[in-house]
């Protein structure tokens, strides 16, 4: 229903016209995001420690694609896919493990985003002829992002909920929230232990997941390279990287907008203008971005609708055997 309304609002004819304009370049534009989701899934797979928990990678990949699809169409904060991931994973790993792995991946996903933006800002400050005002803005952004990176690393090391509970206990105005959290304190502490365990006891898995998610963003930047090549514009990979990171930064500032309505186009306008490219091209890029998003939203929703996501057969078989043995014991 939501997917159909988005297509209608955007204009199906408008999408088709611009896809035709892109020609065969639209295939790698769409395909490159298959690679991005594949790398995202591997990053989450490392966090879950899925081999030990006997969760198949294909299962994780399907949940990843569907989770991102739900995020795209979720009004406000674009995090609707996270409860879905927990729901689909908890039957295999348990609720605490499912919640902690999703929280961990979300934190790590934000962290790779911060590194992505920092790389783009450093590129712009060193190599691009920026105005004094824009340089100051970027230097301030660089400082803020550095603080965020430090904070997220600290949360991985020391946990999330312990600090939250301590903070709530010290603020008189949050008494109601404290009453709601106290009965769940044991569960929250268990989740916190799993969050700290990844960073403190499995540093190789943490680093591998972070690097994979960061590289996935670099691969995603190829989308802009392909789109602009489709209309005869020859730009470098680093320029495409800068466009991707800059537009992503502006989109995330206005994270509360469902389906990034208006923010994608505004972000592209500002970023293209800063590197002396025609800002009007941003409208065309935005349309092709939307078309690509529609394709992967459809794939993600189909995986849900047609039961593309199923329980891991091996794990399900073990559960059946366990139930049979319990029945025999009871007899």
mmCIF file of N, CA, C and O in Angstrom, residues 116-117 119-125 128-130 134 138 217 221 224 235-250 267-268 270-277:
data_model
loop_
_atom_site.group_PDB
_atom_site.id
_atom_site.type_symbol
_atom_site.label_atom_id
_atom_site.label_comp_id
_atom_site.label_asym_id
_atom_site.label_seq_id
_atom_site.Cartn_x
_atom_site.Cartn_y
_atom_site.Cartn_z
ATOM 1 N N UNK A 116 32.665 7.881 6.967
ATOM 2 C CA UNK A 116 32.359 8.202 5.571
ATOM 3 C C UNK A 116 32.319 9.718 5.366
ATOM 4 O O UNK A 116 32.953 10.266 4.452
ATOM 5 N N UNK A 117 31.613 10.405 6.265
ATOM 6 C CA UNK A 117 31.503 11.867 6.165
ATOM 7 C C UNK A 117 32.841 12.542 6.459
ATOM 8 O O UNK A 117 33.194 13.526 5.791
ATOM 9 N N UNK A 119 35.825 11.359 5.893
ATOM 10 C CA UNK A 119 36.669 11.189 4.700
ATOM 11 C C UNK A 119 36.322 12.218 3.634
ATOM 12 O O UNK A 119 37.203 12.837 3.027
ATOM 13 N N UNK A 120 35.024 12.419 3.405
ATOM 14 C CA UNK A 120 34.575 13.375 2.387
ATOM 15 C C UNK A 120 34.951 14.806 2.768
ATOM 16 O O UNK A 120 35.359 15.601 1.914
ATOM 17 N N UNK A 121 34.824 15.147 4.056
ATOM 18 C CA UNK A 121 35.174 16.496 4.517
ATOM 19 C C UNK A 121 36.670 16.748 4.351
ATOM 20 O O UNK A 121 37.091 17.818 3.885
ATOM 21 N N UNK A 122 37.493 15.771 4.718
ATOM 22 C CA UNK A 122 38.946 15.915 4.557
ATOM 23 C C UNK A 122 39.319 16.079 3.089
ATOM 24 O O UNK A 122 40.178 16.902 2.741
ATOM 25 N N UNK A 123 38.654 15.307 2.224
ATOM 26 C CA UNK A 123 38.888 15.438 0.779
ATOM 27 C C UNK A 123 38.550 16.850 0.313
ATOM 28 O O UNK A 123 39.322 17.476 -0.432
ATOM 29 N N UNK A 124 37.395 17.356 0.761
ATOM 30 C CA UNK A 124 36.959 18.695 0.347
ATOM 31 C C UNK A 124 37.899 19.784 0.869
ATOM 32 O O UNK A 124 38.282 20.701 0.125
ATOM 33 N N UNK A 125 38.294 19.678 2.142
ATOM 34 C CA UNK A 125 39.163 20.700 2.737
ATOM 35 C C UNK A 125 40.550 20.721 2.098
ATOM 36 O O UNK A 125 41.169 21.785 1.958
ATOM 37 N N UNK A 128 39.517 20.633 -2.617
ATOM 38 C CA UNK A 128 38.519 21.439 -3.330
ATOM 39 C C UNK A 128 38.686 22.930 -3.019
ATOM 40 O O UNK A 128 38.986 23.303 -1.881
ATOM 41 N N UNK A 129 38.452 23.791 -4.031
ATOM 42 C CA UNK A 129 38.535 25.245 -3.824
ATOM 43 C C UNK A 129 37.252 25.769 -3.175
ATOM 44 O O UNK A 129 36.331 26.218 -3.856
ATOM 45 N N UNK A 130 37.182 25.719 -1.864
ATOM 46 C CA UNK A 130 35.968 26.085 -1.145
ATOM 47 C C UNK A 130 36.023 27.535 -0.686
ATOM 48 O O UNK A 130 37.104 28.096 -0.465
ATOM 49 N N UNK A 134 32.255 28.104 3.694
ATOM 50 C CA UNK A 134 32.042 26.664 3.596
ATOM 51 C C UNK A 134 33.147 25.891 4.325
ATOM 52 O O UNK A 134 32.894 24.859 4.948
ATOM 53 N N UNK A 138 32.579 23.235 7.344
ATOM 54 C CA UNK A 138 33.115 21.868 7.271
ATOM 55 C C UNK A 138 34.041 21.559 8.435
ATOM 56 O O UNK A 138 34.057 20.435 8.947
ATOM 57 N N UNK A 217 29.815 1.672 1.784
ATOM 58 C CA UNK A 217 29.452 3.054 1.451
ATOM 59 C C UNK A 217 30.285 3.564 0.272
ATOM 60 O O UNK A 217 29.789 4.310 -0.575
ATOM 61 N N UNK A 221 28.953 4.717 -3.587
ATOM 62 C CA UNK A 221 29.261 5.980 -4.272
ATOM 63 C C UNK A 221 29.385 5.795 -5.782
ATOM 64 O O UNK A 221 29.218 6.756 -6.548
ATOM 65 N N UNK A 224 26.622 7.235 -8.197
ATOM 66 C CA UNK A 224 26.663 8.592 -8.741
ATOM 67 C C UNK A 224 27.593 8.678 -9.948
ATOM 68 O O UNK A 224 27.329 9.434 -10.888
ATOM 69 N N UNK A 235 33.290 12.265 -14.316
ATOM 70 C CA UNK A 235 33.788 12.716 -13.016
ATOM 71 C C UNK A 235 34.670 11.619 -12.415
ATOM 72 O O UNK A 235 34.595 10.458 -12.815
ATOM 73 N N UNK A 236 35.503 11.995 -11.450
ATOM 74 C CA UNK A 236 36.370 11.024 -10.785
ATOM 75 C C UNK A 236 35.588 10.276 -9.709
ATOM 76 O O UNK A 236 34.515 10.722 -9.271
ATOM 77 N N UNK A 237 36.168 9.162 -9.243
ATOM 78 C CA UNK A 237 35.514 8.413 -8.171
ATOM 79 C C UNK A 237 35.410 9.261 -6.905
ATOM 80 O O UNK A 237 34.394 9.224 -6.202
ATOM 81 N N UNK A 238 36.457 10.041 -6.576
ATOM 82 C CA UNK A 238 36.434 10.854 -5.364
ATOM 83 C C UNK A 238 35.365 11.937 -5.435
ATOM 84 O O UNK A 238 34.764 12.286 -4.409
ATOM 85 N N UNK A 239 35.107 12.458 -6.625
ATOM 86 C CA UNK A 239 34.007 13.423 -6.776
ATOM 87 C C UNK A 239 32.669 12.728 -6.533
ATOM 88 O O UNK A 239 31.776 13.286 -5.873
ATOM 89 N N UNK A 240 32.521 11.512 -7.059
ATOM 90 C CA UNK A 240 31.303 10.737 -6.822
ATOM 91 C C UNK A 240 31.163 10.421 -5.330
ATOM 92 O O UNK A 240 30.061 10.478 -4.763
ATOM 93 N N UNK A 241 32.285 10.088 -4.694
ATOM 94 C CA UNK A 241 32.321 9.815 -3.257
ATOM 95 C C UNK A 241 31.858 11.048 -2.476
ATOM 96 O O UNK A 241 31.051 10.943 -1.543
ATOM 97 N N UNK A 242 32.346 12.216 -2.868
ATOM 98 C CA UNK A 242 31.990 13.471 -2.197
ATOM 99 C C UNK A 242 30.500 13.772 -2.366
ATOM 100 O O UNK A 242 29.829 14.177 -1.413
ATOM 101 N N UNK A 243 29.977 13.555 -3.574
ATOM 102 C CA UNK A 243 28.546 13.781 -3.828
ATOM 103 C C UNK A 243 27.706 12.850 -2.956
ATOM 104 O O UNK A 243 26.723 13.259 -2.344
ATOM 105 N N UNK A 244 28.113 11.578 -2.906
ATOM 106 C CA UNK A 244 27.386 10.589 -2.112
ATOM 107 C C UNK A 244 27.398 10.947 -0.629
ATOM 108 O O UNK A 244 26.356 10.942 0.036
ATOM 109 N N UNK A 245 28.574 11.268 -0.102
ATOM 110 C CA UNK A 245 28.714 11.583 1.323
ATOM 111 C C UNK A 245 28.002 12.887 1.676
ATOM 112 O O UNK A 245 27.327 12.975 2.706
ATOM 113 N N UNK A 246 28.163 13.903 0.815
ATOM 114 C CA UNK A 246 27.543 15.198 1.090
ATOM 115 C C UNK A 246 26.028 15.123 1.113
ATOM 116 O O UNK A 246 25.377 15.655 2.036
ATOM 117 N N UNK A 247 25.448 14.457 0.117
ATOM 118 C CA UNK A 247 23.988 14.332 0.072
ATOM 119 C C UNK A 247 23.498 13.471 1.235
ATOM 120 O O UNK A 247 22.460 13.751 1.839
ATOM 121 N N UNK A 248 24.265 12.421 1.582
ATOM 122 C CA UNK A 248 23.908 11.557 2.713
ATOM 123 C C UNK A 248 23.908 12.348 4.025
ATOM 124 O O UNK A 248 23.032 12.155 4.873
ATOM 125 N N UNK A 249 24.884 13.228 4.189
ATOM 126 C CA UNK A 249 24.984 14.034 5.406
ATOM 127 C C UNK A 249 23.746 14.906 5.577
ATOM 128 O O UNK A 249 23.161 14.973 6.668
ATOM 129 N N UNK A 250 23.328 15.555 4.508
ATOM 130 C CA UNK A 250 22.162 16.449 4.579
ATOM 131 C C UNK A 250 20.888 15.645 4.816
ATOM 132 O O UNK A 250 20.011 16.048 5.592
ATOM 133 N N UNK A 267 19.925 18.182 -0.843
ATOM 134 C CA UNK A 267 21.312 17.798 -0.583
ATOM 135 C C UNK A 267 22.137 17.763 -1.853
ATOM 136 O O UNK A 267 23.261 18.272 -1.898
ATOM 137 N N UNK A 268 21.587 17.160 -2.897
ATOM 138 C CA UNK A 268 22.295 17.086 -4.182
ATOM 139 C C UNK A 268 22.520 18.480 -4.760
ATOM 140 O O UNK A 268 23.590 18.765 -5.321
ATOM 141 N N UNK A 270 22.944 21.346 -3.155
ATOM 142 C CA UNK A 270 24.012 22.035 -2.431
ATOM 143 C C UNK A 270 25.387 21.434 -2.720
ATOM 144 O O UNK A 270 26.365 22.158 -2.923
ATOM 145 N N UNK A 271 25.465 20.103 -2.758
ATOM 146 C CA UNK A 271 26.749 19.429 -2.974
ATOM 147 C C UNK A 271 27.268 19.666 -4.382
ATOM 148 O O UNK A 271 28.454 19.977 -4.584
ATOM 149 N N UNK A 272 26.403 19.543 -5.383
ATOM 150 C CA UNK A 272 26.818 19.759 -6.777
ATOM 151 C C UNK A 272 27.267 21.198 -6.996
ATOM 152 O O UNK A 272 28.240 21.462 -7.707
ATOM 153 N N UNK A 273 26.558 22.123 -6.367
ATOM 154 C CA UNK A 273 26.920 23.535 -6.496
ATOM 155 C C UNK A 273 28.304 23.805 -5.893
ATOM 156 O O UNK A 273 29.073 24.613 -6.409
ATOM 157 N N UNK A 274 28.654 23.092 -4.808
ATOM 158 C CA UNK A 274 29.944 23.318 -4.143
ATOM 159 C C UNK A 274 31.133 22.846 -4.982
ATOM 160 O O UNK A 274 32.265 23.274 -4.760
ATOM 161 N N UNK A 275 30.904 21.938 -5.945
ATOM 162 C CA UNK A 275 32.000 21.482 -6.811
ATOM 163 C C UNK A 275 31.816 21.988 -8.246
ATOM 164 O O UNK A 275 32.336 21.410 -9.197
ATOM 165 N N UNK A 276 31.029 23.076 -8.377
ATOM 166 C CA UNK A 276 30.876 23.784 -9.648
ATOM 167 C C UNK A 276 30.230 22.946 -10.750
ATOM 168 O O UNK A 276 30.503 23.130 -11.933
ATOM 169 N N UNK A 277 29.355 22.004 -10.354
ATOM 170 C CA UNK A 277 28.555 21.278 -11.330
ATOM 171 C C UNK A 277 27.159 21.887 -11.338
ATOM 172 O O UNK A 277 26.705 22.434 -10.329
#
